Structure formats: C-alpha cells, structure tokens
Short mmCIF file of C-alpha atoms in Angstrom, two decimals:
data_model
loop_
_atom_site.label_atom_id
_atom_site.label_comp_id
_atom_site.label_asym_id
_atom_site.label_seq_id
_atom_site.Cartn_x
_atom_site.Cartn_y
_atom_site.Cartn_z
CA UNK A 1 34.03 -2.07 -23.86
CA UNK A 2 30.86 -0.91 -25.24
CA UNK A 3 29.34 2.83 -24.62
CA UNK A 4 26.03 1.46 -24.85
CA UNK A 5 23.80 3.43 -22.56
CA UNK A 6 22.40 1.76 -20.19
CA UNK A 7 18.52 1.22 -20.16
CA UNK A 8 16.22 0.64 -16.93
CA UNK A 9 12.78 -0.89 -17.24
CA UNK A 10 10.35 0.65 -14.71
CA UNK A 11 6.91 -1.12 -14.31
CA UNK A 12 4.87 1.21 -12.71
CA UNK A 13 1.23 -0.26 -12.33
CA UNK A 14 -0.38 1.33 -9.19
CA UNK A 15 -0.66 5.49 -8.01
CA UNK A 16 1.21 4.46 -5.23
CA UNK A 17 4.16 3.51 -7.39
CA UNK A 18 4.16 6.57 -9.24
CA UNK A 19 4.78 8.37 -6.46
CA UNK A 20 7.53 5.98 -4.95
CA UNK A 21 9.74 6.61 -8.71
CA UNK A 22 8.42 9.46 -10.65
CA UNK A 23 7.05 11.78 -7.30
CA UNK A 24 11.07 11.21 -5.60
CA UNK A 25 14.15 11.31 -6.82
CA UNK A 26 14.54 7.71 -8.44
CA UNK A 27 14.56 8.49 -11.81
CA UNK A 28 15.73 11.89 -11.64
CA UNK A 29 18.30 9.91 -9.73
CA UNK A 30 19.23 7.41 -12.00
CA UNK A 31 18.80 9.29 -15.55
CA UNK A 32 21.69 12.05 -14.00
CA UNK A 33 23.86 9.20 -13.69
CA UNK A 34 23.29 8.41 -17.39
CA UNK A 35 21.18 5.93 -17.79
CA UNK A 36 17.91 5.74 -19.84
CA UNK A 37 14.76 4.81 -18.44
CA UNK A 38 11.48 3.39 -19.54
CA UNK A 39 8.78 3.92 -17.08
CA UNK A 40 5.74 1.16 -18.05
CA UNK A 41 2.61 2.41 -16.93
CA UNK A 42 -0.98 1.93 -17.48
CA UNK A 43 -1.61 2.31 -20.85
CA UNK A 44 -4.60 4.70 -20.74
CA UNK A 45 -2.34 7.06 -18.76
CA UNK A 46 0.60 7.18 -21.39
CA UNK A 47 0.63 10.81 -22.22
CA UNK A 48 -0.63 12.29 -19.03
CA UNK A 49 2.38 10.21 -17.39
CA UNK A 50 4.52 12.25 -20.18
CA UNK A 51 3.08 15.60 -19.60
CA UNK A 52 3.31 15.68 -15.78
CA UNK A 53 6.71 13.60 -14.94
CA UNK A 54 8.18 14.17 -18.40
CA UNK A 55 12.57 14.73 -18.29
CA UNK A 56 14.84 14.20 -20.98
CA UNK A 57 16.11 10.58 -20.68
CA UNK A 58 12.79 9.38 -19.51
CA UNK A 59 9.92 7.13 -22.22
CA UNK A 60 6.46 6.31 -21.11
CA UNK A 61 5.38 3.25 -22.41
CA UNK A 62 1.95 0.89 -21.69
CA UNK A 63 1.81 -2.22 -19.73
CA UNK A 64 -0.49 -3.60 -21.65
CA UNK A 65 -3.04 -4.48 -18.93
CA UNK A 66 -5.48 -5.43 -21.75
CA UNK A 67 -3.40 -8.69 -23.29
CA UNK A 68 -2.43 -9.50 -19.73
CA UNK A 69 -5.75 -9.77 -18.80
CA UNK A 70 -6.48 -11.84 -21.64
CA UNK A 71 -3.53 -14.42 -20.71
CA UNK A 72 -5.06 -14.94 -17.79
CA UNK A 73 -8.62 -15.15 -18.57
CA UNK A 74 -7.91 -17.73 -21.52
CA UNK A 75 -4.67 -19.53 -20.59
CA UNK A 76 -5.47 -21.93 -17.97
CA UNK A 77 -7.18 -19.37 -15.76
CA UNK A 78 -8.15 -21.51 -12.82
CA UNK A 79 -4.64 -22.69 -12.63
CA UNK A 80 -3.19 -19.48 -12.89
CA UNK A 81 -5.54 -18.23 -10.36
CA UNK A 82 -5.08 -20.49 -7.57
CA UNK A 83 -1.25 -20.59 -8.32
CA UNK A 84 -1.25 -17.00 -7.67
CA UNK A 85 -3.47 -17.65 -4.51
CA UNK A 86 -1.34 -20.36 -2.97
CA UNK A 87 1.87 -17.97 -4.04
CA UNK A 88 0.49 -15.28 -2.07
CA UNK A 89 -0.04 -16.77 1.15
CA UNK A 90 2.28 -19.78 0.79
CA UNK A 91 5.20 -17.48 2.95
CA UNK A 92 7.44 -19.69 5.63
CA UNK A 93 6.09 -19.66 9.02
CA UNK A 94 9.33 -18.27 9.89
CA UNK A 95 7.12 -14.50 10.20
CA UNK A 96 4.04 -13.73 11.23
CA UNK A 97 1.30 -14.75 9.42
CA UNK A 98 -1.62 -13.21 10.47
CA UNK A 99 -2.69 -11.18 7.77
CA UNK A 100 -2.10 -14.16 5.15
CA UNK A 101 -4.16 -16.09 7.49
CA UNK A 102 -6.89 -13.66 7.28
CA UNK A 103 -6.69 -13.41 3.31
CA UNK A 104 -6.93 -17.40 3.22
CA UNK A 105 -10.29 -16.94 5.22
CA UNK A 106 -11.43 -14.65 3.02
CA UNK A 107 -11.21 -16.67 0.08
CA UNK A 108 -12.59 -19.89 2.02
CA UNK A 109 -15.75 -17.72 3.01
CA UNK A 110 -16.46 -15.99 -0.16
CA UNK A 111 -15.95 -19.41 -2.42
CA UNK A 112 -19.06 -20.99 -4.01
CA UNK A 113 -20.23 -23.94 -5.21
CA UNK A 114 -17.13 -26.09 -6.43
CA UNK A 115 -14.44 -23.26 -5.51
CA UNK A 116 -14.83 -24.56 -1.92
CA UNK A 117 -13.39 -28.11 -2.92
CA UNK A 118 -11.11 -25.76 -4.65
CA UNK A 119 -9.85 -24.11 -1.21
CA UNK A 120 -9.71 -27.33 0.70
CA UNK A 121 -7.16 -28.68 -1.85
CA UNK A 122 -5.20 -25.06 -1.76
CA UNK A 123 -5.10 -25.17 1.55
CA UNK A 124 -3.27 -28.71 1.59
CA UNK A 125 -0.84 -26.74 -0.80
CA UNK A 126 -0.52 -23.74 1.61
CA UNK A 127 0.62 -26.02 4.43
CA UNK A 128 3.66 -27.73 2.45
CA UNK A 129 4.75 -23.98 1.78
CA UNK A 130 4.95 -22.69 4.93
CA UNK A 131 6.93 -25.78 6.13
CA UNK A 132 9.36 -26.28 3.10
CA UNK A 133 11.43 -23.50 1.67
CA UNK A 134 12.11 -26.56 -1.07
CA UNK A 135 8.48 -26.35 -2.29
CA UNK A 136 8.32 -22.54 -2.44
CA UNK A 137 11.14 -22.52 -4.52
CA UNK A 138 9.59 -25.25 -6.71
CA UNK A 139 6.47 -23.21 -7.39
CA UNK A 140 8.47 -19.87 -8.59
CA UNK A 141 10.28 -21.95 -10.96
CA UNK A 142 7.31 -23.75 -11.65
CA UNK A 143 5.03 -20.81 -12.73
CA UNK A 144 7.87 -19.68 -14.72
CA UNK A 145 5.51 -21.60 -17.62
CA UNK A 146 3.00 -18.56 -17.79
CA UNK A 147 5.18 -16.09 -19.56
CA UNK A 148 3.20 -15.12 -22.42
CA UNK A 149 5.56 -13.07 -24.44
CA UNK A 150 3.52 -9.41 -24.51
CA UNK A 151 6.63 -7.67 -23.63
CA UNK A 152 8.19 -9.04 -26.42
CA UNK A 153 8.65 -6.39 -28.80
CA UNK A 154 9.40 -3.67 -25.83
CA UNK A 155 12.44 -5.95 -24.94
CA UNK A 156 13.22 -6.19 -28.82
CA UNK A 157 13.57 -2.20 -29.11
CA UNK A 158 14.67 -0.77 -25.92
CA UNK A 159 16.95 -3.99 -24.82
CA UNK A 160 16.88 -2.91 -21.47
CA UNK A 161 20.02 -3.95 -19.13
CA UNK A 162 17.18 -3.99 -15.83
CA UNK A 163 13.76 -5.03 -15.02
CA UNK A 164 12.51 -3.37 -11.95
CA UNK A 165 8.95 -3.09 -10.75
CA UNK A 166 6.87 -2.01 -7.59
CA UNK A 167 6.23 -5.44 -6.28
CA UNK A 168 7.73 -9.30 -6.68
CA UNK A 169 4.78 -10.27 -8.91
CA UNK A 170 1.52 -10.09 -7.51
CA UNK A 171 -0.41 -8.24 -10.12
CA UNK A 172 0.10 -8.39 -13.80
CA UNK A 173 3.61 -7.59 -13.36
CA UNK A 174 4.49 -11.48 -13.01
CA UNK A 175 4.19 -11.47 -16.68
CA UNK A 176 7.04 -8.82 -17.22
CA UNK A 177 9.44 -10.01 -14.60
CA UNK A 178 9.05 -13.92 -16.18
CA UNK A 179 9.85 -12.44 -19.12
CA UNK A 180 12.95 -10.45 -18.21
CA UNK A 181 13.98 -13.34 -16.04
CA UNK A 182 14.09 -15.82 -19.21
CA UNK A 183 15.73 -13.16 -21.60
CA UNK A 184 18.27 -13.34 -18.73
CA UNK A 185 18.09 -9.76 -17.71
CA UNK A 186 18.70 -8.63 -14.33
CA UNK A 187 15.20 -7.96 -12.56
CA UNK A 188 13.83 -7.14 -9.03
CA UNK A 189 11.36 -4.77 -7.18
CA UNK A 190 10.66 -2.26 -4.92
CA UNK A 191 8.93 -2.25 -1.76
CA UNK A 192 6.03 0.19 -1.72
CA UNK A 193 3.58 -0.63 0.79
CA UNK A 194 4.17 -0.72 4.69
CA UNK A 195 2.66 -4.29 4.76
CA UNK A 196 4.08 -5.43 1.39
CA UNK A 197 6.52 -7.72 2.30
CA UNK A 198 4.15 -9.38 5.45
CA UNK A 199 1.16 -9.41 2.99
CA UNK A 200 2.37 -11.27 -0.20
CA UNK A 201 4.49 -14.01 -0.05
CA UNK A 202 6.42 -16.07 -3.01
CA UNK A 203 7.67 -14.16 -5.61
CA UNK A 204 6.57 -14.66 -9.69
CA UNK A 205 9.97 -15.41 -10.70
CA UNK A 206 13.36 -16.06 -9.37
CA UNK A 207 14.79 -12.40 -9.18
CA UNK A 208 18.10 -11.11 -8.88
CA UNK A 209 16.92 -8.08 -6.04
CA UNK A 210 14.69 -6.11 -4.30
CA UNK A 211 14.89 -3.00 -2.08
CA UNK A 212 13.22 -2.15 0.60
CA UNK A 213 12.73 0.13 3.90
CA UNK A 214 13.70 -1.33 7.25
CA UNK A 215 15.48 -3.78 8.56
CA UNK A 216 12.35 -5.16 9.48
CA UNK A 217 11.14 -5.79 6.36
CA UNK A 218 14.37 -7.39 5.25
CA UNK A 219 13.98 -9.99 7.90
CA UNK A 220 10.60 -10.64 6.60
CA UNK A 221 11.76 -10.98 3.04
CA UNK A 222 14.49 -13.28 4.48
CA UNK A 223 13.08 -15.64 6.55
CA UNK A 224 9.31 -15.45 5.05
CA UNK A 225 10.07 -15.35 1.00
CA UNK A 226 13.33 -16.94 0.67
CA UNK A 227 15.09 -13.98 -0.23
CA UNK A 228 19.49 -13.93 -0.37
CA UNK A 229 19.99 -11.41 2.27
CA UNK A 230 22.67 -10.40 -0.13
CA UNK A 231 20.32 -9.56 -2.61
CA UNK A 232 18.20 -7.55 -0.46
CA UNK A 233 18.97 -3.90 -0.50
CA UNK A 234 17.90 -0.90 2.35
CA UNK A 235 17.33 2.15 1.46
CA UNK A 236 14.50 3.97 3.13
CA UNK A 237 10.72 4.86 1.28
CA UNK A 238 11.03 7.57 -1.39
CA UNK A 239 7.55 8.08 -1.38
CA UNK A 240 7.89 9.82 1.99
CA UNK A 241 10.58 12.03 1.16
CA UNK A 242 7.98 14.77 -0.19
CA UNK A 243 7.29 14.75 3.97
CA UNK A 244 10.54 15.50 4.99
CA UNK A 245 11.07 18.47 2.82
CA UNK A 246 7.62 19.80 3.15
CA UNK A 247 7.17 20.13 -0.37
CA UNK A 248 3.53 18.59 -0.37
CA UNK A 249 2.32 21.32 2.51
CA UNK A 250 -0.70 23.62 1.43
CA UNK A 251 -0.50 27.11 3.71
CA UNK A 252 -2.48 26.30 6.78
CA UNK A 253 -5.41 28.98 6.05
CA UNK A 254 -5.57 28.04 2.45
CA UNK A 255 -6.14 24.54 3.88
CA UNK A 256 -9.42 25.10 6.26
CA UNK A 257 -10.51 27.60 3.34
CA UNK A 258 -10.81 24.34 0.91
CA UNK A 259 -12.89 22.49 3.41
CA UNK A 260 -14.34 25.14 5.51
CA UNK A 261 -12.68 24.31 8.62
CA UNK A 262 -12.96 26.48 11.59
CA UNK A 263 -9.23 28.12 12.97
CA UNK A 264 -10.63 28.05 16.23
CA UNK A 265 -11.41 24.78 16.77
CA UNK A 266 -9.41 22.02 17.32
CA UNK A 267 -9.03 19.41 14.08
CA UNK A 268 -9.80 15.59 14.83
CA UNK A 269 -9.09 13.74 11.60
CA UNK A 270 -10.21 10.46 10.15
CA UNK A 271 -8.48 7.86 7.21
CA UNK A 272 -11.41 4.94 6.59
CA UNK A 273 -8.86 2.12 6.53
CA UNK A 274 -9.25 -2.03 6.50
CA UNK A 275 -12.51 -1.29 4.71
CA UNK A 276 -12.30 -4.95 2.64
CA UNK A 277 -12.30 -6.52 5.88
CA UNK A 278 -14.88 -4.46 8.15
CA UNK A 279 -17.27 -1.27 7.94
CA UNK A 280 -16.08 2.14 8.59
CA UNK A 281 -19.14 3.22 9.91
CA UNK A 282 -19.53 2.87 13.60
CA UNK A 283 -15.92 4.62 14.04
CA UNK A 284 -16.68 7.56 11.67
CA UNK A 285 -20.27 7.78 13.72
CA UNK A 286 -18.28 7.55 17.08
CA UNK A 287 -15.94 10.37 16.40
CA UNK A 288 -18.92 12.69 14.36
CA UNK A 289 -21.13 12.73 17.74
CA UNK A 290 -17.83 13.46 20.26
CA UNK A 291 -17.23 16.74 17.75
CA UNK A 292 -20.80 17.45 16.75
CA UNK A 293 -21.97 17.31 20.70
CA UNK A 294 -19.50 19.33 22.17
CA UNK A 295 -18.43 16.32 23.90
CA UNK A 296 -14.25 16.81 24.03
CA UNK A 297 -12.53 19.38 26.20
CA UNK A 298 -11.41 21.40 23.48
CA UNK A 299 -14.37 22.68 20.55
CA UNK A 300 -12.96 20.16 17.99
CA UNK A 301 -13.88 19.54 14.09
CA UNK A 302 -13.85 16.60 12.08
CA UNK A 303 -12.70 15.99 8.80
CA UNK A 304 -13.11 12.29 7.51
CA UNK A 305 -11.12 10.75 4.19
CA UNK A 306 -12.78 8.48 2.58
CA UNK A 307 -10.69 5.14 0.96
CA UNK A 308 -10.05 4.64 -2.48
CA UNK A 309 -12.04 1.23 -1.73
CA UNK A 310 -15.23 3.35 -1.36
CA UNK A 311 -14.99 4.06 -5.41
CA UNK A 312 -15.00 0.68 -6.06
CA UNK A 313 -17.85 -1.79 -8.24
CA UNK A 314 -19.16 -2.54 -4.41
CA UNK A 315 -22.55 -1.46 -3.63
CA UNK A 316 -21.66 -2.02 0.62
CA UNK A 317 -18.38 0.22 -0.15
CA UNK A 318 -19.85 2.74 -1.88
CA UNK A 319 -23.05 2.88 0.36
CA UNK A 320 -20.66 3.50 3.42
CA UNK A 321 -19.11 6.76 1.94
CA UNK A 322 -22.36 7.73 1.06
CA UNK A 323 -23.15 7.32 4.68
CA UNK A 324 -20.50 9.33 5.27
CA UNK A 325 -21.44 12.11 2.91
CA UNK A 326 -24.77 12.18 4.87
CA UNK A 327 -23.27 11.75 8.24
CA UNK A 328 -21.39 14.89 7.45
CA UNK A 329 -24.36 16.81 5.98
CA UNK A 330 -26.60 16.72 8.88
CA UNK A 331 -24.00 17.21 11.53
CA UNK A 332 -22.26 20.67 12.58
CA UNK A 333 -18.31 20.54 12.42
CA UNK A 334 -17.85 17.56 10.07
CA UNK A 335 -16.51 17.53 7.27
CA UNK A 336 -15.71 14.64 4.34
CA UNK A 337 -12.30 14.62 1.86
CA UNK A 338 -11.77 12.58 -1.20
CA UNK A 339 -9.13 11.25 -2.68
CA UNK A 340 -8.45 11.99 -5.71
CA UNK A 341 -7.66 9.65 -9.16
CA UNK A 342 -5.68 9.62 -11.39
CA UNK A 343 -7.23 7.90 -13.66
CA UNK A 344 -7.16 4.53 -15.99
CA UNK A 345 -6.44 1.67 -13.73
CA UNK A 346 -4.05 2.91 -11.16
CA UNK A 347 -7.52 4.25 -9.21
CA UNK A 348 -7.60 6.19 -5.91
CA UNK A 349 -4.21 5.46 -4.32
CA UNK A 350 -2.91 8.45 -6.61
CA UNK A 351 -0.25 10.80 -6.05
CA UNK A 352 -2.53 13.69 -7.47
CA UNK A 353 -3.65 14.30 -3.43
CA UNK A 354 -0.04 14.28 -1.85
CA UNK A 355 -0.75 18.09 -0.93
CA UNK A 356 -4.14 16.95 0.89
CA UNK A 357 -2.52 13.83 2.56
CA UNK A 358 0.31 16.07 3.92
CA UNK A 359 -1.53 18.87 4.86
CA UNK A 360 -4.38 16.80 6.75
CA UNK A 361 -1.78 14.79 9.10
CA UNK A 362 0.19 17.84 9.62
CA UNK A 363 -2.68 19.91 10.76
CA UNK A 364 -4.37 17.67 13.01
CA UNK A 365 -4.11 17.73 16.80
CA UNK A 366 -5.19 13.91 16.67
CA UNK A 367 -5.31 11.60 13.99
CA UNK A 368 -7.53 8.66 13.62
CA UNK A 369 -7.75 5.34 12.21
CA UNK A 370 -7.32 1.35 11.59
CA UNK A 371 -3.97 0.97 11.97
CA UNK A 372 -3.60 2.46 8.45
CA UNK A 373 -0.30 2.91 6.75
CA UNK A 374 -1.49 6.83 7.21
CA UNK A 375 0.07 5.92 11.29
CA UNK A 376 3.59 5.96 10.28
CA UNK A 377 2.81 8.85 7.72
CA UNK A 378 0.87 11.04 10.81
CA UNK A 379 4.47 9.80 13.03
CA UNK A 380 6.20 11.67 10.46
CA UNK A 381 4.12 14.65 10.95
CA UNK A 382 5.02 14.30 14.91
CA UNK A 383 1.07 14.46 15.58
CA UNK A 384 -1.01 12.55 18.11
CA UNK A 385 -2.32 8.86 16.85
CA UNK A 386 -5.42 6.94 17.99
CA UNK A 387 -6.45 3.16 16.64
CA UNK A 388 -10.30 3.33 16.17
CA UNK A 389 -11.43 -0.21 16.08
CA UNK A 390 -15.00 -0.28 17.11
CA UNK A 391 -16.92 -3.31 16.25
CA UNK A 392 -19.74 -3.49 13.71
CA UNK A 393 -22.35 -6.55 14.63
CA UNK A 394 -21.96 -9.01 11.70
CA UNK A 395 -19.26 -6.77 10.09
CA UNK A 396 -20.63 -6.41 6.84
CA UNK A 397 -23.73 -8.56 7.32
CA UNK A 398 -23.45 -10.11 3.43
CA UNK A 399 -24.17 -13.91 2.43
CA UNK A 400 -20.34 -15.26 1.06
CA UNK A 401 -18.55 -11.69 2.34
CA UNK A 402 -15.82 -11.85 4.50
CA UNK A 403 -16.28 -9.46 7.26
CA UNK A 404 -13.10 -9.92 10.64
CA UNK A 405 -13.75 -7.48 13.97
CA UNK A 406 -11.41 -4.98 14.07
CA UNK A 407 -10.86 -5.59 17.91
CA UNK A 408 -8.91 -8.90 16.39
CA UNK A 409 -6.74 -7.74 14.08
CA UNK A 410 -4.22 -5.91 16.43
CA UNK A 411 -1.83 -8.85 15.59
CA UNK A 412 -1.39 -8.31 12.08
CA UNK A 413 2.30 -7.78 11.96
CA UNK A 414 2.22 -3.96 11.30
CA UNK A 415 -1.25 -3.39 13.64
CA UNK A 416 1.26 -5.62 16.02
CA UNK A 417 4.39 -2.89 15.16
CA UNK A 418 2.42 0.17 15.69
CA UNK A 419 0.97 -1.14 19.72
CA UNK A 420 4.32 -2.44 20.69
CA UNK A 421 6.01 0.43 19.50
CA UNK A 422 3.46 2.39 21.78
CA UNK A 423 3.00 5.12 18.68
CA UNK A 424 -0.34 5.96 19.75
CA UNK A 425 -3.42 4.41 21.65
CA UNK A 426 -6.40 2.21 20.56
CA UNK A 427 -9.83 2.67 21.24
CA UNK A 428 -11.84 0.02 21.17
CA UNK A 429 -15.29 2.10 21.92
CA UNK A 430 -16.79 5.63 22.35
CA UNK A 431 -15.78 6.07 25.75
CA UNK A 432 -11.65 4.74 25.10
CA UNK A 433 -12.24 6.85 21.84
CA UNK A 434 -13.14 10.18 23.93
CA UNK A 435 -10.64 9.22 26.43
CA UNK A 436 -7.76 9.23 24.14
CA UNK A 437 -8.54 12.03 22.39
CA UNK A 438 -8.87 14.04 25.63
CA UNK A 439 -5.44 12.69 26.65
CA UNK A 440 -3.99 14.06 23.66
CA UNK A 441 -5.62 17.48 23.07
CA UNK A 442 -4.44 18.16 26.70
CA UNK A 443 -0.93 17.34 26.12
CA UNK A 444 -0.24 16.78 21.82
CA UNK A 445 3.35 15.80 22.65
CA UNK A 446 2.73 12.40 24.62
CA UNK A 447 4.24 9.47 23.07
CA UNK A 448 6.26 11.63 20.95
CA UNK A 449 9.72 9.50 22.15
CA UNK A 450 8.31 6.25 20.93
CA UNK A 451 6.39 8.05 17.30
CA UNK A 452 9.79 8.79 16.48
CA UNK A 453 11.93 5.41 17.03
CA UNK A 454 8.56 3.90 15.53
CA UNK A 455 9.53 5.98 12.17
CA UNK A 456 13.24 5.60 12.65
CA UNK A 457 12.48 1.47 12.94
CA UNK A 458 10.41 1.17 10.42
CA UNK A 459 11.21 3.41 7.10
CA UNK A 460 15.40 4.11 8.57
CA UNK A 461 15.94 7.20 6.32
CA UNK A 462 14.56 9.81 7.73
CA UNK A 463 16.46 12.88 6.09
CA UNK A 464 14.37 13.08 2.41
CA UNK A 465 17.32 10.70 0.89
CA UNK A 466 15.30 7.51 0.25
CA UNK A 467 14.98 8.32 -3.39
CA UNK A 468 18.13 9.24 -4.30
CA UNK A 469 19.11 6.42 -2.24
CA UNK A 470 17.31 4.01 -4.28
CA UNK A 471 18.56 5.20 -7.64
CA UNK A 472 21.94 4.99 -6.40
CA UNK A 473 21.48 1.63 -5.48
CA UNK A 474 19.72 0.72 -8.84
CA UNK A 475 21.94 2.31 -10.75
CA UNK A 476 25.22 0.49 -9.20
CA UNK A 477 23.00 -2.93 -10.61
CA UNK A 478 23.69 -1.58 -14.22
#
C-alpha cells in the first residue's frame, strides 16, 4: 500500500467560496487529517490568498481565468455559449422552476438581431430537458468535448487524488472538473449559495459528488439535476459557522462609531438585493422617508448596503447606488455601507466584510430586503425580517433590459421558502412597509418560532460544525 499523501484540488473562483473553505474549518479540517491541499484561486489574488489563509499543508495556485476565457472566446464560442445556456436552465420539471423561467426571459428580452432566432431554437432544446432525464444526461456527456487541457500541467505536478469546486460547472470551472473527470479522478462540488441548486441546473461533467445544506436542496439536486441520492452528501453551510460562534461580531459601540449611528435610536437596516432583475430605488426611498420623517413609533435610523452588483460595468447599477449615496446625504438618520472587495475577479461578494455583515443583522431591530439570502443569515441573528418589494413603473425602463416586478417573484423557490415558512412579512408598499415595521419594533420577538425551524430546515447544522463537517466528509472520499 502506498504512503502517498493524499492531495485535494480546491477550485475556489468566487469571495463567496473563499469564505465557505478557507473562512471555516474545511481545509483546516481536512489538512489535520493529513491530506494536502491545493486551493485554485483567481490568479491575480495568488499571494494575498497565501498571506491571509496561509497553513502548512495548504498551496495557492491560479485558475487561469485568462486561457479559460480564451477557450471560450475562440473555440466554438456560440456553441459553447448556448450549451451553457440550455445547461443552466434545462433542470427536470420535477422542482420548481421559477427562477430558471425568469433567467430564460431574460435572455429572450435582451437578445438582438439573430440571437433571437437563436433563443427560439434554445428554447425547443430547453423543453426536451425538462421532460427527459435521457437528454440531460446526453448533454453532460456531450459537452464533455470542451475540455481544453489548461489544467494540464497542475494535474501533471500535484496528481491530485480529488477535484472539488464551489459549484457543478457553471463558470469557468467546467473546464477543471472535465478535465479531472477524463484523467479519471474523483470530482464534485460544494453548494454555496442558498438558491444554487434551484438556480443552475445540469452539471459540466458527470461527477462523482456534491455536498450540500438541507434536505431541501438534496431533493432539488435529486429530482431537478439527476443527481444519485447516494452521491449527494449533507452537511450544513460552513460559511455560516463564523455566525454561530460570533467570531465575525464588531463591539456594538465600535459599530455605530464606524457609521455614526445614533444608540438611541432604533436601527432599520437595508441589503439592495434582486438588483439584475429590478431597481432598488423605490424600497430604499420608502424606508429613508419612514426614518427621516419621524414616521415609526420608535425614533429609528437607517443604514442601507449597497450590492456588489452596484460596482459593476452598468451605468443603471451604478447610478442607483449613487442615488443612494445622495438619498443618504440629504436625509437625517440614513446612512449607506459598502461592501467591500477583495479584489481580482472574485469582486464584491468577499469575505473581507464578514465583521460588517454580522454585525449589521445582529444589531438591527428589523431587517429589510428582497428576499435576499441575507433572510436566512438575519434568522440566524434571531432579528425581525421584512420583504420590501415595492414596484418600480417599467422596472428599469431600458430598450433590450430585462426588468420582472418584485410583487411577482414571491414564487421563486427560496422567495416561496421564506413566506411559507412565515420567517418574516412582505411589504408590498409604504403603508404594509410602515405597518410591519411597527409590528415588529413593538414586539422584536414575533415570528421567532417559525425564523428558527426556517434556519433549522434550510442550512440543518446549526451548532458552527458545517465546516468541519464538510472536511470530514471530503476527506472520507480520499
């Protein structure tokens, strides 16, 4: 028997995986046990990665985003880009599609010119998935032809024993895991998003595993992606675990010292969610004049975070947090956070601002919203939840941009989770808005019952163990 050690690939390509291996115990977990681990990472990150999350038995290496991109810009592009389309929304009608659905629409509105022949086709596509689990499986293995090889000399010196990366393949990370799969290595992912598994449907290759939170989740990996309920692993989110222990909290005065918050007056707070879909605006605007006028019960402040969206190459994204901004100028008691990057390509959704995120849910007396992931985060916290889903007229009012009302989206399967798990309340205008808030500055611990089986149903571990959970589980795949 060979005393090889063992050696785990890692692909982490987004802030919000960082957090879920390097900010938890996953591969502090699994490089106790023994084995070695290569995180992959963006490549412009490399040696910040190593300074920060650095531990013996742990290499940083790059993804090589740049010869990705170049695969797919110069390799049949259009092919591989409407593949990748029909993959992601091709899921069994088994689960609820709705937010697939809405994605498809997206795509139909904002095509021009000959993509909309493009769509109509793709759409004839997307119906044969969702009926036959035959044809879904014929796709994976079909797309298996798009493995470039750019991973090739990374499997040639580390000879890793496991693949694993933060989703099934719906960013650049199809290229590693078709790669792994043909060298014959074992290879999976992670869940890391709330909506992950409801979201994107077929994966890039045929893996061997992936892991994920609830047992709702696993039923939508089952009956929506074809998934071996074998193969599919529970063990909790490790990115919340910081939550549980409290290790992210700031000191409560240090806190309204960074943002000049007022210890006397009750905190309303605001995450801009859903902002590819609709504005922002009119819910930030609502909530700014209830504080600002003295219009609540209690003296109240708000303090609104902005969505790593609003940094993006989008002049109707970036002009909204500049609204914002200005909103928040002219107006007494409110108050604007950002979040903060990283940096490279992993943007906004960075675990450099876990201390913010922690300390803003766990200080407000009502959190606000779009049915954000932040809703299970705040249930966490035990604090007070409203839906904000005012309407804009026209949404975002743009020739060939997608805009959907955010009174219409409660049926997206984790909008649908959070109002049938009664969590919180929705407000669907200014007057439901100061209503609700009202309700719960009177009594904060209404609806606590159902916040708590919401978190117990929907991330299971609740005890800070979801990390070393996961290692444990990867590691016994060695």
């Amino acid at each position: 028997m060979s005393n090889r050690q063992k050696t785990v690939f890692i692909s982490a390509d987004h802030g919000l995986a960082i957090i879920y291996f390097l900010q938890s115990d996953v591969v502090k977990t699994l490089v106790e046990k023994g084995a070695r681990v290569v995180v992959l990472t963006d490549d412009g990150l490399v040696e910040q990665i190593k300074e920060r999350f650095g531990m013996p038995g742990m290499i940083v290496e790059g993804l090589r985003f740049k010869e990705c991109q170049k695969f797919a810009t110069e390799v049949s592009p259009s092919l591989q880009y409407w593949a990748n389309f029909v993959r992601r929304v091709g899921t069994s009608n088994r689960i609820n599609t709705e937010a697939m659905d809405s994605h498809i629409k997206q795509v139909e509105t904002e095509a021009i010119g000959m993509e909309r022949l493009r769509v109509m086709l793709a759409r004839g596509f997307i119906t044969l998935l969702r009926n036959s689990k035959a044809a879904r499986q014929s796709l994976v293995r079909w797309q298996m032809r798009f493995t470039p090889g750019i991973y090739d000399e990374l499997f040639e010196k580390y000879q890793p024993d496991l693949v694993v990366s933060a989703t099934y393949g719906w960013r650049n990370d199809r290229y590693l895991l078709r790669e792994s799969v043909k060298r014959g290595i074992k290879t999976g992912a992670v869940i890391v998003g709330w909506d992950n598994p409801s979201s994107y449907g077929i994966p890039a290759a045929p893996l061997d595993f992936v892991t994920c939170w609830s047992e709702i989740q696993k039923q939508e990996l089952v009956d929506g992606s074809d998934w071996d309920p074998a193969r599919v692993n529970i063990s909790g989110i490790p990115s919340y675990d910081g939550y549980f222990s409290k290790e992210w909290l700031i000191p409560r005065d240090e806190y309204y010292k960074m943002h000049n918050l007022d210890p006397k007056r009750k905190l309303i707070t605001y995450a801009s969610s859903f902002i590819t879909f609709a504005p922002n605006y009119l819910n930030i605007e609502a909530l700014a004049k209830l504080v600002a006028e003295d219009q609540l019960t209690e003296p109240c402040q708000l303090l609104i975070r902005l969505h790593p969206n609003h940094f993006m190459d989008e002049p109707l994204y970036k002009d909204e947090g500049d609204r914002a901004r200005a909103l928040a100028r002219s107006l007494p008691n409110v108050h604007v956070v950002e979040p903060v990057a990283l940096g490279g390509d992993l943007g906004y959704y960075s675990g450099e601002d876990m201390p913010e995120k922690t300390s803003m849910m766990a200080y407000s007396d009502v959190f606000t919203t779009v049915y954000s992931t932040m809703c299970v985060e705040t249930a966490i916290h035990e604090r007070p939840i409203v839906g904000v889903c005012i309407d804009t007229p026209g949404g975002w009012n743009k020739a060939h941009k997608f805009s959907l009302k955010l009174s219409k989206i409660g049926d997206w399967p984790t909008h649908q989770r959070f109002r049938q798990a009664g969590a919180g309340r929705v407000a669907f205008n200014a007057a439901q808005l100061k209503q609700h808030l009202n309700t719960y500055l009177a009594d904060p611990s209404l609806d606590a019952d159902k916040r708590s089986k919401f978190i117990n149903d929907e991330i299971t571990f609740t005890d800070g163990s979801a990390g070393r959970r996961t290692g444990e589980y990867l590691f016994t795949l060695l």
